[in-house]
Amino acid sequence: MAAPLELDAQSVAFLVEASRLSGQEIRQLYAEFKAAQPTGRTSDFLNMVAQRHSSLETVRKKAQQFFELFDSNKDRSISREEVLAIMHAVFQTARDRGVQLTKTPDEVCEEFFRRLDTDKNCEISHEEFVDGCLLQPDLLRILQTPEVMNTLGR
């Protein structure tokens, strides 16, 4: 049986509580779901939102953990000095493993700030870091390479 054209209040309330989405965002997602899958069931939609939310939460948690590792002085922001210190250590670990590198730690630091320091104040805030990892999943994949993980002691 196909799902109704609108979600009932109980389903909306459940998804609001289970996700970081507003009721309006959930209704909009449901309308898009119904437009793409007119015969889709409500349970399919609930599962889709739950899976999406779960994977986003996993990325958010990993990003928060990496932020804590980079923020060595615990001032809730990451400076160029903090990034450079880690990049120099990561590059040394990579060289020790025989990895050929095409960039310098300074170049990687510049790219890191170009991609994450959205307000251009020369500091990466917690919000900028986490949002950057959510919007640019390749950043989290890079941070999870063996060289970075070994350097950070993870």
PDB file of C-alpha atoms in Angstrom:
ATOM      1  CA  MET A   1       0.000   0.000   0.000  1.00  0.00           C
ATOM      2  CA  ALA A   2       1.328   3.440  -0.958  1.00  0.00           C
ATOM      3  CA  ALA A   3       2.007   6.022   1.724  1.00  0.00           C
ATOM      4  CA  PRO A   4      -0.356   8.938   2.218  1.00  0.00           C
ATOM      5  CA  LEU A   5       0.529  12.240   0.567  1.00  0.00           C
ATOM      6  CA  GLU A   6       1.352  13.824   3.940  1.00  0.00           C
ATOM      7  CA  LEU A   7       3.004  12.469   7.066  1.00  0.00           C
ATOM      8  CA  ASP A   8       0.904  12.141  10.183  1.00  0.00           C
ATOM      9  CA  ALA A   9       1.796  14.270  13.210  1.00  0.00           C
ATOM     10  CA  GLN A  10       3.138  11.275  15.137  1.00  0.00           C
ATOM     11  CA  SER A  11       5.649  10.398  12.371  1.00  0.00           C
ATOM     12  CA  VAL A  12       6.762  14.013  12.089  1.00  0.00           C
ATOM     13  CA  ALA A  13       7.211  14.275  15.864  1.00  0.00           C
ATOM     14  CA  PHE A  14       9.233  11.037  15.898  1.00  0.00           C
ATOM     15  CA  LEU A  15      11.560  12.263  13.131  1.00  0.00           C
ATOM     16  CA  VAL A  16      11.987  15.709  14.697  1.00  0.00           C
ATOM     17  CA  GLU A  17      13.099  14.038  17.919  1.00  0.00           C
ATOM     18  CA  ALA A  18      15.319  11.484  16.153  1.00  0.00           C
ATOM     19  CA  SER A  19      17.042  13.974  13.858  1.00  0.00           C
ATOM     20  CA  ARG A  20      18.241  17.540  13.831  1.00  0.00           C
ATOM     21  CA  LEU A  21      15.569  18.440  11.305  1.00  0.00           C
ATOM     22  CA  SER A  22      12.592  20.691  11.843  1.00  0.00           C
ATOM     23  CA  GLY A  23       9.041  19.587  11.162  1.00  0.00           C
ATOM     24  CA  GLN A  24       9.009  21.759   8.043  1.00  0.00           C
ATOM     25  CA  GLU A  25      12.245  20.168   6.756  1.00  0.00           C
ATOM     26  CA  ILE A  26      10.817  16.688   7.346  1.00  0.00           C
ATOM     27  CA  ARG A  27       7.597  17.558   5.510  1.00  0.00           C
ATOM     28  CA  GLN A  28       9.653  18.966   2.612  1.00  0.00           C
ATOM     29  CA  LEU A  29      11.783  15.806   2.457  1.00  0.00           C
ATOM     30  CA  TYR A  30       8.620  13.711   2.508  1.00  0.00           C
ATOM     31  CA  ALA A  31       7.124  15.722  -0.363  1.00  0.00           C
ATOM     32  CA  GLU A  32      10.332  15.158  -2.363  1.00  0.00           C
ATOM     33  CA  PHE A  33      10.262  11.462  -1.460  1.00  0.00           C
ATOM     34  CA  LYS A  34       6.637  11.137  -2.646  1.00  0.00           C
ATOM     35  CA  ALA A  35       7.393  13.017  -5.870  1.00  0.00           C
ATOM     36  CA  ALA A  36      10.313  10.668  -6.611  1.00  0.00           C
ATOM     37  CA  GLN A  37       8.583   7.499  -5.368  1.00  0.00           C
ATOM     38  CA  PRO A  38       4.790   7.932  -5.565  1.00  0.00           C
ATOM     39  CA  THR A  39       4.209   4.337  -4.462  1.00  0.00           C
ATOM     40  CA  GLY A  40       6.783   4.486  -1.669  1.00  0.00           C
ATOM     41  CA  ARG A  41       5.672   3.468   1.806  1.00  0.00           C
ATOM     42  CA  THR A  42       5.933   5.649   4.906  1.00  0.00           C
ATOM     43  CA  SER A  43       8.230   3.044   6.473  1.00  0.00           C
ATOM     44  CA  ASP A  44      10.601   3.413   3.490  1.00  0.00           C
ATOM     45  CA  PHE A  45      10.748   7.159   4.129  1.00  0.00           C
ATOM     46  CA  LEU A  46      11.294   6.689   7.877  1.00  0.00           C
ATOM     47  CA  ASN A  47      14.139   4.247   7.177  1.00  0.00           C
ATOM     48  CA  MET A  48      15.702   6.601   4.630  1.00  0.00           C
ATOM     49  CA  VAL A  49      15.711   9.538   7.064  1.00  0.00           C
ATOM     50  CA  ALA A  50      17.000   7.340   9.896  1.00  0.00           C
ATOM     51  CA  GLN A  51      19.886   6.021   7.756  1.00  0.00           C
ATOM     52  CA  ARG A  52      20.802   9.481   6.495  1.00  0.00           C
ATOM     53  CA  HIS A  53      20.682  10.874  10.021  1.00  0.00           C
ATOM     54  CA  SER A  54      22.758   7.988  11.368  1.00  0.00           C
ATOM     55  CA  SER A  55      25.528   8.454   8.795  1.00  0.00           C
ATOM     56  CA  LEU A  56      25.554  12.220   9.340  1.00  0.00           C
ATOM     57  CA  GLU A  57      25.834  11.705  13.083  1.00  0.00           C
ATOM     58  CA  THR A  58      28.750   9.323  12.550  1.00  0.00           C
ATOM     59  CA  VAL A  59      30.555  11.888  10.380  1.00  0.00           C
ATOM     60  CA  ARG A  60      29.750  14.650  12.892  1.00  0.00           C
ATOM     61  CA  LYS A  61      31.188  12.601  15.784  1.00  0.00           C
ATOM     62  CA  LYS A  62      34.355  11.730  13.854  1.00  0.00           C
ATOM     63  CA  ALA A  63      34.809  15.367  12.854  1.00  0.00           C
ATOM     64  CA  GLN A  64      34.408  16.449  16.477  1.00  0.00           C
ATOM     65  CA  GLN A  65      37.036  13.918  17.555  1.00  0.00           C
ATOM     66  CA  PHE A  66      39.493  15.157  14.945  1.00  0.00           C
ATOM     67  CA  PHE A  67      38.799  18.750  15.945  1.00  0.00           C
ATOM     68  CA  GLU A  68      39.739  17.890  19.545  1.00  0.00           C
ATOM     69  CA  LEU A  69      43.001  16.328  18.339  1.00  0.00           C
ATOM     70  CA  PHE A  70      43.927  19.345  16.223  1.00  0.00           C
ATOM     71  CA  ASP A  71      42.978  21.855  18.920  1.00  0.00           C
ATOM     72  CA  SER A  72      46.056  21.120  21.034  1.00  0.00           C
ATOM     73  CA  ASN A  73      45.686  24.173  23.302  1.00  0.00           C
ATOM     74  CA  LYS A  74      41.947  23.507  23.805  1.00  0.00           C
ATOM     75  CA  ASP A  75      40.846  27.064  22.984  1.00  0.00           C
ATOM     76  CA  ARG A  76      37.995  25.777  20.743  1.00  0.00           C
ATOM     77  CA  SER A  77      39.712  26.928  17.549  1.00  0.00           C
ATOM     78  CA  ILE A  78      42.508  25.588  15.373  1.00  0.00           C
ATOM     79  CA  SER A  79      45.405  27.871  14.445  1.00  0.00           C
ATOM     80  CA  ARG A  80      47.847  27.557  11.549  1.00  0.00           C
ATOM     81  CA  GLU A  81      50.528  26.626  14.077  1.00  0.00           C
ATOM     82  CA  GLU A  82      48.449  23.706  15.359  1.00  0.00           C
ATOM     83  CA  VAL A  83      47.795  22.454  11.822  1.00  0.00           C
ATOM     84  CA  LEU A  84      51.446  22.876  10.809  1.00  0.00           C
ATOM     85  CA  ALA A  85      52.683  20.969  13.858  1.00  0.00           C
ATOM     86  CA  ILE A  86      50.443  18.045  12.958  1.00  0.00           C
ATOM     87  CA  MET A  87      51.270  18.233   9.238  1.00  0.00           C
ATOM     88  CA  HIS A  88      55.031  18.156   9.918  1.00  0.00           C
ATOM     89  CA  ALA A  89      54.549  15.068  12.103  1.00  0.00           C
ATOM     90  CA  VAL A  90      52.249  13.415   9.525  1.00  0.00           C
ATOM     91  CA  PHE A  91      54.723  14.102   6.720  1.00  0.00           C
ATOM     92  CA  GLN A  92      57.567  12.623   8.791  1.00  0.00           C
ATOM     93  CA  THR A  93      55.490   9.499   9.463  1.00  0.00           C
ATOM     94  CA  ALA A  94      54.707   9.224   5.750  1.00  0.00           C
ATOM     95  CA  ARG A  95      58.371   9.618   4.765  1.00  0.00           C
ATOM     96  CA  ASP A  96      59.357   6.991   7.365  1.00  0.00           C
ATOM     97  CA  ARG A  97      56.910   4.608   5.666  1.00  0.00           C
ATOM     98  CA  GLY A  98      58.392   5.335   2.236  1.00  0.00           C
ATOM     99  CA  VAL A  99      55.432   7.351   0.982  1.00  0.00           C
ATOM    100  CA  GLN A 100      56.309   9.767  -1.828  1.00  0.00           C
ATOM    101  CA  LEU A 101      54.807  13.188  -1.122  1.00  0.00           C
ATOM    102  CA  THR A 102      53.940  15.789  -3.737  1.00  0.00           C
ATOM    103  CA  LYS A 103      53.073  18.653  -1.371  1.00  0.00           C
ATOM    104  CA  THR A 104      54.770  20.281   1.578  1.00  0.00           C
ATOM    105  CA  PRO A 105      53.239  20.620   5.050  1.00  0.00           C
ATOM    106  CA  ASP A 106      52.850  24.365   4.374  1.00  0.00           C
ATOM    107  CA  GLU A 107      50.906  23.720   1.165  1.00  0.00           C
ATOM    108  CA  VAL A 108      48.621  21.248   2.913  1.00  0.00           C
ATOM    109  CA  CYS A 109      48.074  23.735   5.759  1.00  0.00           C
ATOM    110  CA  GLU A 110      47.140  26.463   3.256  1.00  0.00           C
ATOM    111  CA  GLU A 111      44.664  24.160   1.531  1.00  0.00           C
ATOM    112  CA  PHE A 112      43.233  23.116   4.902  1.00  0.00           C
ATOM    113  CA  PHE A 113      42.580  26.766   5.801  1.00  0.00           C
ATOM    114  CA  ARG A 114      41.295  27.651   2.336  1.00  0.00           C
ATOM    115  CA  ARG A 115      38.697  24.894   2.607  1.00  0.00           C
ATOM    116  CA  LEU A 116      37.711  25.250   6.267  1.00  0.00           C
ATOM    117  CA  ASP A 117      38.302  28.827   7.449  1.00  0.00           C
ATOM    118  CA  THR A 118      35.083  30.143   5.928  1.00  0.00           C
ATOM    119  CA  ASP A 119      35.121  33.469   7.776  1.00  0.00           C
ATOM    120  CA  LYS A 120      38.806  34.015   6.828  1.00  0.00           C
ATOM    121  CA  ASN A 121      39.882  35.011  10.361  1.00  0.00           C
ATOM    122  CA  CYS A 122      42.948  32.702  10.299  1.00  0.00           C
ATOM    123  CA  GLU A 123      41.376  30.361  12.871  1.00  0.00           C
ATOM    124  CA  ILE A 124      39.168  27.344  12.237  1.00  0.00           C
ATOM    125  CA  SER A 125      36.299  27.241  14.693  1.00  0.00           C
ATOM    126  CA  HIS A 126      34.651  24.046  15.885  1.00  0.00           C
ATOM    127  CA  GLU A 127      31.619  24.844  13.744  1.00  0.00           C
ATOM    128  CA  GLU A 128      33.715  25.542  10.630  1.00  0.00           C
ATOM    129  CA  PHE A 129      35.625  22.282  11.082  1.00  0.00           C
ATOM    130  CA  VAL A 130      32.591  20.063  11.647  1.00  0.00           C
ATOM    131  CA  ASP A 131      30.518  21.741   8.924  1.00  0.00           C
ATOM    132  CA  GLY A 132      33.484  21.504   6.536  1.00  0.00           C
ATOM    133  CA  CYS A 133      33.781  17.765   7.142  1.00  0.00           C
ATOM    134  CA  LEU A 134      30.035  17.316   6.602  1.00  0.00           C
ATOM    135  CA  LEU A 135      30.063  19.325   3.364  1.00  0.00           C
ATOM    136  CA  GLN A 136      33.387  17.948   2.089  1.00  0.00           C
ATOM    137  CA  PRO A 137      33.524  14.233   3.005  1.00  0.00           C
ATOM    138  CA  ASP A 138      36.917  13.841   1.323  1.00  0.00           C
ATOM    139  CA  LEU A 139      38.438  15.835   4.209  1.00  0.00           C
ATOM    140  CA  LEU A 140      37.410  13.191   6.712  1.00  0.00           C
ATOM    141  CA  ARG A 141      38.734  10.431   4.438  1.00  0.00           C
ATOM    142  CA  ILE A 142      42.096  12.240   4.274  1.00  0.00           C
ATOM    143  CA  LEU A 143      42.173  12.633   8.048  1.00  0.00           C
ATOM    144  CA  GLN A 144      41.596   8.884   8.421  1.00  0.00           C
ATOM    145  CA  THR A 145      44.642   7.821   6.370  1.00  0.00           C
ATOM    146  CA  PRO A 146      47.119   5.562   8.212  1.00  0.00           C
ATOM    147  CA  GLU A 147      49.782   8.277   8.337  1.00  0.00           C
ATOM    148  CA  VAL A 148      47.452  10.758  10.022  1.00  0.00           C
ATOM    149  CA  MET A 149      45.931   8.174  12.344  1.00  0.00           C
ATOM    150  CA  ASN A 150      49.350   6.877  13.446  1.00  0.00           C
ATOM    151  CA  THR A 151      50.671  10.396  13.973  1.00  0.00           C
ATOM    152  CA  LEU A 152      47.681  11.395  16.070  1.00  0.00           C
ATOM    153  CA  GLY A 153      47.893   8.179  18.081  1.00  0.00           C
ATOM    154  CA  ARG A 154      44.461   6.911  17.034  1.00  0.00           C
TER     155      ARG A 154
END
